[in-house]
mmCIF file of C-alpha atoms in Angstrom:
data_model
loop_
_atom_site.group_PDB
_atom_site.id
_atom_site.type_symbol
_atom_site.label_atom_id
_atom_site.label_comp_id
_atom_site.label_asym_id
_atom_site.label_seq_id
_atom_site.Cartn_x
_atom_site.Cartn_y
_atom_site.Cartn_z
ATOM 1 C CA MET A 133 58.693 24.204 7.579
ATOM 2 C CA ALA A 134 57.039 23.386 4.255
ATOM 3 C CA ASP A 135 58.515 24.919 1.120
ATOM 4 C CA THR A 136 56.596 26.999 -1.406
ATOM 5 C CA LYS A 137 56.314 24.108 -3.865
ATOM 6 C CA THR A 138 54.535 21.895 -1.309
ATOM 7 C CA VAL A 139 52.161 24.696 -0.312
ATOM 8 C CA LYS A 140 51.376 25.506 -3.957
ATOM 9 C CA THR A 141 50.513 21.844 -4.526
ATOM 10 C CA LYS A 142 48.154 21.929 -1.533
ATOM 11 C CA ILE A 143 46.547 25.154 -2.779
ATOM 12 C CA LYS A 144 45.925 23.586 -6.173
ATOM 13 C CA SER A 145 44.420 20.452 -4.598
ATOM 14 C CA VAL A 146 42.108 22.491 -2.364
ATOM 15 C CA ASP A 147 41.031 24.623 -5.333
ATOM 16 C CA ASN A 148 40.189 21.493 -7.333
ATOM 17 C CA ILE A 149 38.132 20.141 -4.430
ATOM 18 C CA ARG A 150 36.345 23.499 -4.100
ATOM 19 C CA LYS A 151 35.407 23.410 -7.780
ATOM 20 C CA ILE A 152 33.966 19.896 -7.374
ATOM 21 C CA THR A 153 31.975 20.713 -4.238
ATOM 22 C CA LYS A 154 30.688 23.947 -5.788
ATOM 23 C CA ALA A 155 29.499 22.043 -8.865
ATOM 24 C CA MET A 156 27.832 19.407 -6.668
ATOM 25 C CA GLU A 157 26.193 22.161 -4.622
ATOM 26 C CA MET A 158 24.684 23.705 -7.765
ATOM 27 C CA VAL A 159 23.438 20.332 -9.009
ATOM 28 C CA ALA A 160 21.936 19.512 -5.609
ATOM 29 C CA ARG A 161 20.319 22.963 -5.445
ATOM 30 C CA SER A 162 18.636 22.404 -8.798
ATOM 31 C CA LYS A 163 17.401 18.935 -7.833
ATOM 32 C CA MET A 164 16.332 20.193 -4.414
ATOM 33 C CA LYS A 165 14.111 22.918 -5.856
ATOM 34 C CA LYS A 166 12.363 20.447 -8.130
ATOM 35 C CA ALA A 167 11.966 17.889 -5.324
ATOM 36 C CA ILE A 168 10.583 20.483 -2.899
ATOM 37 C CA ASP A 169 8.072 21.736 -5.456
ATOM 38 C CA ARG A 170 6.845 18.186 -6.023
ATOM 39 C CA ALA A 171 6.675 17.337 -2.314
ATOM 40 C CA LEU A 172 4.776 20.495 -1.452
ATOM 41 C CA GLY A 173 2.552 20.069 -4.496
ATOM 42 C CA VAL A 174 1.341 16.669 -3.300
ATOM 43 C CA ARG A 175 0.863 17.715 0.326
ATOM 44 C CA PRO A 176 -2.564 19.375 -0.032
ATOM 45 C CA TYR A 177 -3.926 16.216 -1.668
ATOM 46 C CA ALA A 178 -2.342 14.017 0.998
ATOM 47 C CA PHE A 179 -3.703 16.356 3.665
ATOM 48 C CA PHE A 180 -7.292 16.108 2.475
ATOM 49 C CA ALA A 181 -6.859 12.381 1.870
ATOM 50 C CA LEU A 182 -6.086 12.087 5.580
ATOM 51 C CA GLU A 183 -9.142 14.180 6.411
ATOM 52 C CA PHE A 184 -11.297 11.885 4.286
ATOM 53 C CA LEU A 185 -9.845 8.746 5.865
ATOM 54 C CA VAL A 186 -10.359 10.062 9.392
ATOM 55 C CA ASN A 187 -13.978 10.897 8.702
ATOM 56 C CA PHE A 188 -14.814 7.762 6.771
ATOM 57 C CA SER A 189 -13.226 5.536 9.398
ATOM 58 C CA TYR A 190 -15.993 6.709 11.753
ATOM 59 C CA HIS A 191 -18.746 5.806 9.303
ATOM 60 C CA ALA A 192 -21.061 3.166 10.737
ATOM 61 C CA SER A 193 -20.982 1.082 7.540
ATOM 62 C CA ALA A 194 -17.275 1.444 6.920
ATOM 63 C CA THR A 195 -15.456 -1.845 6.524
ATOM 64 C CA SER A 196 -12.086 -2.506 4.928
ATOM 65 C CA PRO A 197 -9.297 -5.030 5.458
ATOM 66 C CA PHE A 198 -6.940 -2.077 5.847
ATOM 67 C CA PHE A 199 -8.854 -0.892 8.913
ATOM 68 C CA ARG A 200 -8.690 -4.236 10.670
ATOM 69 C CA GLY A 201 -5.671 -5.504 12.542
ATOM 70 C CA THR A 202 -4.300 -8.954 11.848
ATOM 71 C CA GLU A 203 -3.369 -11.822 14.132
ATOM 72 C CA GLY A 204 0.254 -11.717 13.014
ATOM 73 C CA GLY A 205 2.866 -10.784 15.575
ATOM 74 C CA LYS A 206 5.505 -9.323 13.278
ATOM 75 C CA ILE A 207 6.114 -5.702 12.319
ATOM 76 C CA LEU A 208 6.933 -4.720 8.748
ATOM 77 C CA ILE A 209 9.356 -1.785 8.690
ATOM 78 C CA VAL A 210 9.892 0.214 5.491
ATOM 79 C CA GLU A 211 13.018 2.394 5.618
ATOM 80 C CA ILE A 212 13.535 5.159 3.059
ATOM 81 C CA ALA A 213 17.063 6.557 2.723
ATOM 82 C CA ALA A 214 19.351 7.745 -0.087
ATOM 83 C CA ASN A 215 20.996 5.947 -2.969
ATOM 84 C CA LYS A 216 24.057 8.199 -2.663
ATOM 85 C CA GLY A 217 26.155 9.705 0.085
ATOM 86 C CA LEU A 218 27.679 13.168 0.562
ATOM 87 C CA CYS A 219 24.443 14.451 2.096
ATOM 88 C CA GLY A 220 25.569 15.309 5.616
ATOM 89 C CA GLY A 221 23.857 13.419 8.404
ATOM 90 C CA TYR A 222 20.751 12.553 6.375
ATOM 91 C CA ASN A 223 21.307 8.782 6.163
ATOM 92 C CA ALA A 224 22.745 8.522 9.679
ATOM 93 C CA ASN A 225 19.705 10.313 11.130
ATOM 94 C CA VAL A 226 17.293 7.907 9.422
ATOM 95 C CA PHE A 227 19.231 4.906 10.714
ATOM 96 C CA ARG A 228 19.307 6.400 14.215
ATOM 97 C CA GLU A 229 15.511 6.766 14.104
ATOM 98 C CA LEU A 230 15.187 3.153 12.951
ATOM 99 C CA ARG A 231 17.312 1.868 15.829
ATOM 100 C CA LYS A 232 15.348 3.991 18.285
ATOM 101 C CA TYR A 233 12.076 2.506 17.017
ATOM 102 C CA VAL A 234 13.467 -1.046 17.209
ATOM 103 C CA ARG A 235 14.383 -0.505 20.869
ATOM 104 C CA THR A 236 10.999 1.088 21.635
ATOM 105 C CA GLU A 237 9.085 -1.847 20.119
ATOM 106 C CA ASN A 238 11.325 -4.477 21.779
ATOM 107 C CA ILE A 239 12.253 -6.037 18.460
ATOM 108 C CA SER A 240 14.743 -8.806 19.109
ATOM 109 C CA LYS A 241 16.078 -12.116 17.841
ATOM 110 C CA ASN A 242 14.852 -13.742 21.043
ATOM 111 C CA VAL A 243 11.087 -13.579 20.464
ATOM 112 C CA SER A 244 10.497 -16.362 22.971
ATOM 113 C CA LEU A 245 10.747 -13.812 25.769
ATOM 114 C CA ALA A 246 7.503 -12.110 26.725
ATOM 115 C CA GLY A 247 7.149 -8.644 25.208
ATOM 116 C CA ASN A 248 9.643 -9.190 22.391
ATOM 117 C CA TYR A 249 8.652 -9.017 18.725
ATOM 118 C CA SER A 250 10.237 -9.803 15.406
ATOM 119 C CA ALA A 251 10.335 -7.577 12.350
ATOM 120 C CA ASP A 252 10.948 -7.804 8.625
ATOM 121 C CA TYR A 253 12.211 -4.977 6.446
ATOM 122 C CA VAL A 254 11.683 -3.351 3.074
ATOM 123 C CA SER A 255 14.426 -0.921 2.064
ATOM 124 C CA VAL A 256 14.199 1.999 -0.346
ATOM 125 C CA GLY A 257 17.635 3.281 -1.326
ATOM 126 C CA LYS A 258 21.098 1.697 -1.182
ATOM 127 C CA TYR A 259 21.922 3.210 2.192
ATOM 128 C CA ALA A 260 18.628 1.928 3.588
ATOM 129 C CA THR A 261 19.618 -1.547 2.412
ATOM 130 C CA GLN A 262 22.937 -1.240 4.264
ATOM 131 C CA HIS A 263 21.125 -0.035 7.375
ATOM 132 C CA VAL A 264 18.599 -2.847 7.502
ATOM 133 C CA ARG A 265 21.297 -5.466 6.905
ATOM 134 C CA THR A 266 23.056 -4.165 9.988
ATOM 135 C CA GLN A 267 19.781 -4.106 11.904
ATOM 136 C CA VAL A 268 18.930 -7.674 10.876
ATOM 137 C CA GLU A 269 22.299 -8.820 12.231
ATOM 138 C CA MET A 270 21.568 -7.042 15.511
ATOM 139 C CA SER A 271 17.883 -7.843 16.090
ATOM 140 C CA GLY A 272 16.940 -10.583 13.649
ATOM 141 C CA GLY A 273 14.303 -10.637 10.930
ATOM 142 C CA SER A 274 14.891 -10.521 7.196
ATOM 143 C CA ILE A 275 14.967 -8.136 4.240
ATOM 144 C CA LEU A 276 11.934 -8.912 2.116
ATOM 145 C CA HIS A 277 12.672 -6.545 -0.760
ATOM 146 C CA SER A 278 15.068 -3.735 -1.702
ATOM 147 C CA TYR A 279 14.119 -0.870 -4.008
ATOM 148 C CA ASN A 280 17.379 0.754 -5.108
ATOM 149 C CA THR A 281 16.425 1.952 -8.574
ATOM 150 C CA PHE A 282 13.960 4.750 -7.853
ATOM 151 C CA SER A 283 14.836 7.840 -9.890
ATOM 152 C CA ASP A 284 15.280 11.376 -8.555
ATOM 153 C CA ASP A 285 12.070 12.190 -10.403
ATOM 154 C CA VAL A 286 10.187 9.329 -8.781
ATOM 155 C CA THR A 287 6.789 8.749 -10.343
ATOM 156 C CA LEU A 288 3.475 7.663 -8.891
ATOM 157 C CA LYS A 289 3.932 4.416 -10.815
ATOM 158 C CA GLU A 290 7.151 3.665 -8.903
ATOM 159 C CA ALA A 291 5.476 4.541 -5.602
ATOM 160 C CA ARG A 292 2.520 2.329 -6.515
ATOM 161 C CA GLU A 293 4.853 -0.632 -7.044
ATOM 162 C CA LEU A 294 6.162 -0.212 -3.510
ATOM 163 C CA ALA A 295 2.696 0.413 -2.043
ATOM 164 C CA GLU A 296 1.214 -2.661 -3.730
ATOM 165 C CA TYR A 297 4.020 -4.807 -2.359
ATOM 166 C CA ILE A 298 3.424 -3.440 1.151
ATOM 167 C CA LYS A 299 -0.327 -4.008 0.919
ATOM 168 C CA GLY A 300 0.242 -7.544 -0.327
ATOM 169 C CA GLN A 301 2.522 -8.343 2.610
ATOM 170 C CA TYR A 302 0.016 -6.912 5.083
ATOM 171 C CA ALA A 303 -2.807 -8.897 3.501
ATOM 172 C CA SER A 304 -0.838 -12.099 4.153
ATOM 173 C CA GLY A 305 -1.755 -11.777 7.832
ATOM 174 C CA LEU A 306 1.834 -12.107 9.084
ATOM 175 C CA TYR A 307 2.165 -8.515 10.224
ATOM 176 C CA ARG A 308 0.215 -6.682 12.865
ATOM 177 C CA LYS A 309 1.306 -3.304 11.508
ATOM 178 C CA VAL A 310 3.387 -1.591 8.851
ATOM 179 C CA VAL A 311 5.494 1.495 9.599
ATOM 180 C CA ILE A 312 7.595 3.776 7.396
ATOM 181 C CA VAL A 313 10.875 5.197 8.705
ATOM 182 C CA SER A 314 11.712 8.229 6.592
ATOM 183 C CA THR A 315 12.383 11.964 6.772
ATOM 184 C CA HIS A 316 9.751 14.679 6.915
ATOM 185 C CA PHE A 317 10.799 17.800 5.019
ATOM 186 C CA LYS A 318 10.300 20.927 7.126
ATOM 187 C CA SER A 319 12.575 23.435 5.397
ATOM 188 C CA VAL A 320 15.893 23.621 3.563
ATOM 189 C CA LEU A 321 17.644 23.915 6.913
ATOM 190 C CA SER A 322 15.562 21.366 8.812
ATOM 191 C CA GLN A 323 14.523 17.794 8.017
ATOM 192 C CA LYS A 324 13.017 15.574 10.689
ATOM 193 C CA PRO A 325 13.369 11.751 10.737
ATOM 194 C CA ILE A 326 10.034 10.200 11.706
ATOM 195 C CA VAL A 327 8.291 6.847 12.067
ATOM 196 C CA ARG A 328 4.860 6.844 10.442
ATOM 197 C CA GLN A 329 2.388 3.971 10.808
ATOM 198 C CA LEU A 330 0.897 3.099 7.442
ATOM 199 C CA LEU A 331 -1.267 0.064 8.262
ATOM 200 C CA PRO A 332 -3.652 -0.769 9.785
ATOM 201 C CA LEU A 333 -5.586 2.428 9.243
ATOM 202 C CA SER A 334 -7.415 3.962 12.176
ATOM 203 C CA PRO A 335 -8.573 7.389 13.352
ATOM 204 C CA GLU A 336 -5.761 7.399 15.910
ATOM 205 C CA VAL A 337 -3.142 6.707 13.234
ATOM 206 C CA PHE A 338 -4.485 9.490 11.013
ATOM 207 C CA LYS A 339 -4.617 11.996 13.820
ATOM 208 C CA ASN A 340 -1.052 11.105 14.783
ATOM 209 C CA GLN A 341 0.077 11.787 11.217
ATOM 210 C CA ILE A 342 -1.775 15.092 11.259
ATOM 211 C CA ALA A 343 -0.147 15.992 14.568
ATOM 212 C CA GLN A 344 3.286 15.171 13.097
ATOM 213 C CA ALA A 345 2.728 17.414 10.088
ATOM 214 C CA GLY A 346 0.207 19.971 11.284
ATOM 215 C CA GLY A 347 2.624 22.263 13.032
ATOM 216 C CA GLU A 348 5.318 22.045 10.395
ATOM 217 C CA GLN A 349 6.296 24.752 7.975
ATOM 218 C CA ASN A 350 4.768 24.530 4.484
ATOM 219 C CA TRP A 351 1.966 22.263 5.740
ATOM 220 C CA MET A 352 -1.686 23.205 5.747
ATOM 221 C CA ASP A 353 -3.445 24.215 8.962
ATOM 222 C CA ALA A 354 -4.469 20.990 10.710
ATOM 223 C CA GLY A 355 -6.856 22.979 12.873
ATOM 224 C CA ALA A 356 -8.946 23.727 9.785
ATOM 225 C CA MET A 357 -9.663 20.042 9.154
ATOM 226 C CA HIS A 358 -13.207 18.765 9.626
ATOM 227 C CA LEU A 359 -12.673 15.513 11.486
ATOM 228 C CA GLU A 360 -16.193 14.668 12.639
ATOM 229 C CA ARG A 361 -18.628 14.969 9.766
ATOM 230 C CA ASP A 362 -22.305 14.144 10.196
ATOM 231 C CA TRP A 363 -22.681 11.411 7.565
ATOM 232 C CA SER A 364 -26.468 11.488 7.831
ATOM 233 C CA ARG A 365 -26.355 14.656 5.731
ATOM 234 C CA TYR A 366 -24.546 12.954 2.843
ATOM 235 C CA VAL A 367 -25.708 10.662 0.055
ATOM 236 C CA ILE A 368 -22.883 8.232 -0.676
ATOM 237 C CA GLU A 369 -22.792 6.749 -4.167
ATOM 238 C CA PRO A 370 -22.405 4.109 -5.401
ATOM 239 C CA SER A 371 -21.945 2.674 -1.870
ATOM 240 C CA VAL A 372 -19.693 2.773 1.160
ATOM 241 C CA GLU A 373 -18.343 -0.672 0.277
ATOM 242 C CA GLU A 374 -17.464 0.428 -3.250
ATOM 243 C CA ILE A 375 -15.675 3.504 -1.970
ATOM 244 C CA PHE A 376 -13.626 1.434 0.450
ATOM 245 C CA THR A 377 -12.786 -1.112 -2.226
ATOM 246 C CA VAL A 378 -11.587 1.466 -4.762
ATOM 247 C CA ILE A 379 -10.554 4.643 -2.967
ATOM 248 C CA ILE A 380 -8.936 3.466 0.279
ATOM 249 C CA PRO A 381 -6.167 1.425 -1.429
ATOM 250 C CA GLU A 382 -5.428 4.433 -3.656
ATOM 251 C CA LEU A 383 -5.124 6.731 -0.665
ATOM 252 C CA VAL A 384 -2.613 4.306 0.869
ATOM 253 C CA VAL A 385 -0.568 4.691 -2.332
ATOM 254 C CA VAL A 386 -0.740 8.477 -1.911
ATOM 255 C CA GLN A 387 0.660 8.214 1.622
ATOM 256 C CA VAL A 388 3.596 6.110 0.355
ATOM 257 C CA TYR A 389 4.194 8.549 -2.517
ATOM 258 C CA GLN A 390 4.176 11.495 -0.123
ATOM 259 C CA ALA A 391 6.716 9.787 2.144
ATOM 260 C CA ILE A 392 9.071 9.170 -0.815
ATOM 261 C CA LEU A 393 8.783 12.754 -2.088
ATOM 262 C CA ASP A 394 9.448 14.154 1.379
ATOM 263 C CA ALA A 395 12.491 11.903 1.704
ATOM 264 C CA LEU A 396 13.859 13.036 -1.678
ATOM 265 C CA ALA A 397 13.356 16.708 -0.850
ATOM 266 C CA SER A 398 15.131 16.165 2.482
ATOM 267 C CA GLU A 399 17.996 14.288 0.819
ATOM 268 C CA HIS A 400 18.685 16.971 -1.796
ATOM 269 C CA ALA A 401 18.414 19.753 0.794
ATOM 270 C CA SER A 402 20.892 17.932 3.056
ATOM 271 C CA ARG A 403 23.295 17.345 0.171
ATOM 272 C CA MET A 404 23.091 20.966 -0.966
ATOM 273 C CA MET A 405 23.848 22.233 2.543
ATOM 274 C CA ALA A 406 26.686 19.710 2.970
ATOM 275 C CA MET A 407 28.315 20.740 -0.316
ATOM 276 C CA LYS A 408 27.813 24.415 0.512
ATOM 277 C CA SER A 409 29.582 23.887 3.827
ATOM 278 C CA ALA A 410 32.380 21.939 2.103
ATOM 279 C CA THR A 411 32.852 24.756 -0.430
ATOM 280 C CA GLU A 412 33.038 27.364 2.317
ATOM 281 C CA ASN A 413 35.576 25.254 4.217
ATOM 282 C CA ALA A 414 37.665 24.863 1.057
ATOM 283 C CA ASP A 415 37.611 28.652 0.553
ATOM 284 C CA LYS A 416 38.739 29.165 4.140
ATOM 285 C CA LEU A 417 41.497 26.558 3.873
ATOM 286 C CA GLY A 418 42.624 28.035 0.548
ATOM 287 C CA ASP A 419 42.956 31.487 2.123
ATOM 288 C CA GLU A 420 44.983 30.059 5.010
ATOM 289 C CA LEU A 421 47.292 28.188 2.616
ATOM 290 C CA LEU A 422 47.767 31.314 0.490
ATOM 291 C CA LEU A 423 48.686 33.296 3.597
ATOM 292 C CA SER A 424 51.141 30.555 4.575
ATOM 293 C CA PHE A 425 52.603 30.586 1.052
ATOM 294 C CA ASN A 426 53.152 34.344 1.214
ATOM 295 C CA HIS A 427 54.818 34.048 4.621
ATOM 296 C CA ILE A 428 57.194 31.340 3.382
ATOM 297 C CA ARG A 429 58.031 33.329 0.254
ATOM 298 C CA GLN A 430 58.620 36.503 2.248
ATOM 299 C CA GLU A 431 60.903 34.637 4.652
ATOM 300 C CA GLY A 432 62.865 33.295 1.676
ATOM 301 C CA ILE A 433 63.279 36.760 0.183
ATOM 302 C CA THR A 434 64.338 38.200 3.537
ATOM 303 C CA ARG A 435 66.849 35.396 4.039
ATOM 304 C CA GLU A 436 68.343 35.912 0.552
ATOM 305 C CA LEU A 437 68.647 39.677 1.114
ATOM 306 C CA SER A 438 70.361 39.043 4.445
ATOM 307 C CA GLU A 439 72.837 36.682 2.779
ATOM 308 C CA ILE A 440 73.575 39.218 0.041
ATOM 309 C CA ALA A 441 74.091 41.973 2.603
ATOM 310 C CA ALA A 442 76.333 39.743 4.679
ATOM 311 C CA GLY A 443 78.397 38.835 1.619
ATOM 312 C CA ALA A 444 78.766 42.492 0.583
ATOM 313 C CA ASN A 445 79.915 43.419 4.083
ATOM 314 C CA ALA A 446 82.447 40.636 4.036
ATOM 315 C CA LEU A 447 83.886 41.792 0.690
ATOM 316 C CA GLY A 448 84.044 45.384 1.893
ATOM 317 C CA ALA A 449 85.928 44.340 4.955
#
């Protein structure tokens, strides 16, 4: 049986851990609130950007390189994960979704077989970089670029850098589509890993994104969207071509920015819940150790009293 000194040392260690996890929980809670506010603040704009893209993609005069598929056979996969750990199953869930998508799309090193495809990767976050390295070893391809320096307060400028790189790779004609593997923020208690097609743009892609987000908490009512406008009633200035040249690339940037903000909100929520759980477990373990300490001390006192009584009886005899 452990002595009181050993148990006291364990109690002190557990208390120190509890203080650390409690502090990390408070920090994560603060960052989470800010990240959620930003993610939800951008959602209405992203929502109506999708509505605009759906409608304009039906326009008879609408043409844009982003709406046309390419002859390339590769898939460009952008994975967004965390730069840090201690956030529960957040990173593992993203990687699991990536592997699931790779199997679904038959991405393999052996592209000579009919039905198999190859893929290249862009990683956002240090854990995403680790994931895609593992995936490259398993199914081939290469890591084109890693973005591991995005701040917790990621700006539109940082998102634009990533979006411009993605658009440039798609414009090369090597890739038939671009997808983002990230996490959709539903609530503090629920974050859903998803695969979202970014390019090429099409009504089907937009409606799929709306379906993914429409029923989620804190998202606007997808049923209220006007998806089939009568363009004969509108005067478009300066021209459809000008709108597609200027606005469509910007709306692609917005979709990338929204994905990053959702991922950050999900990461901080996962970390806050993980640290909260760790703090509660430390409290529980501390109580159990204190109870054990009291039992050991009481047994020691009882044993000493018994020895004293036995000695007194022996002297009296």
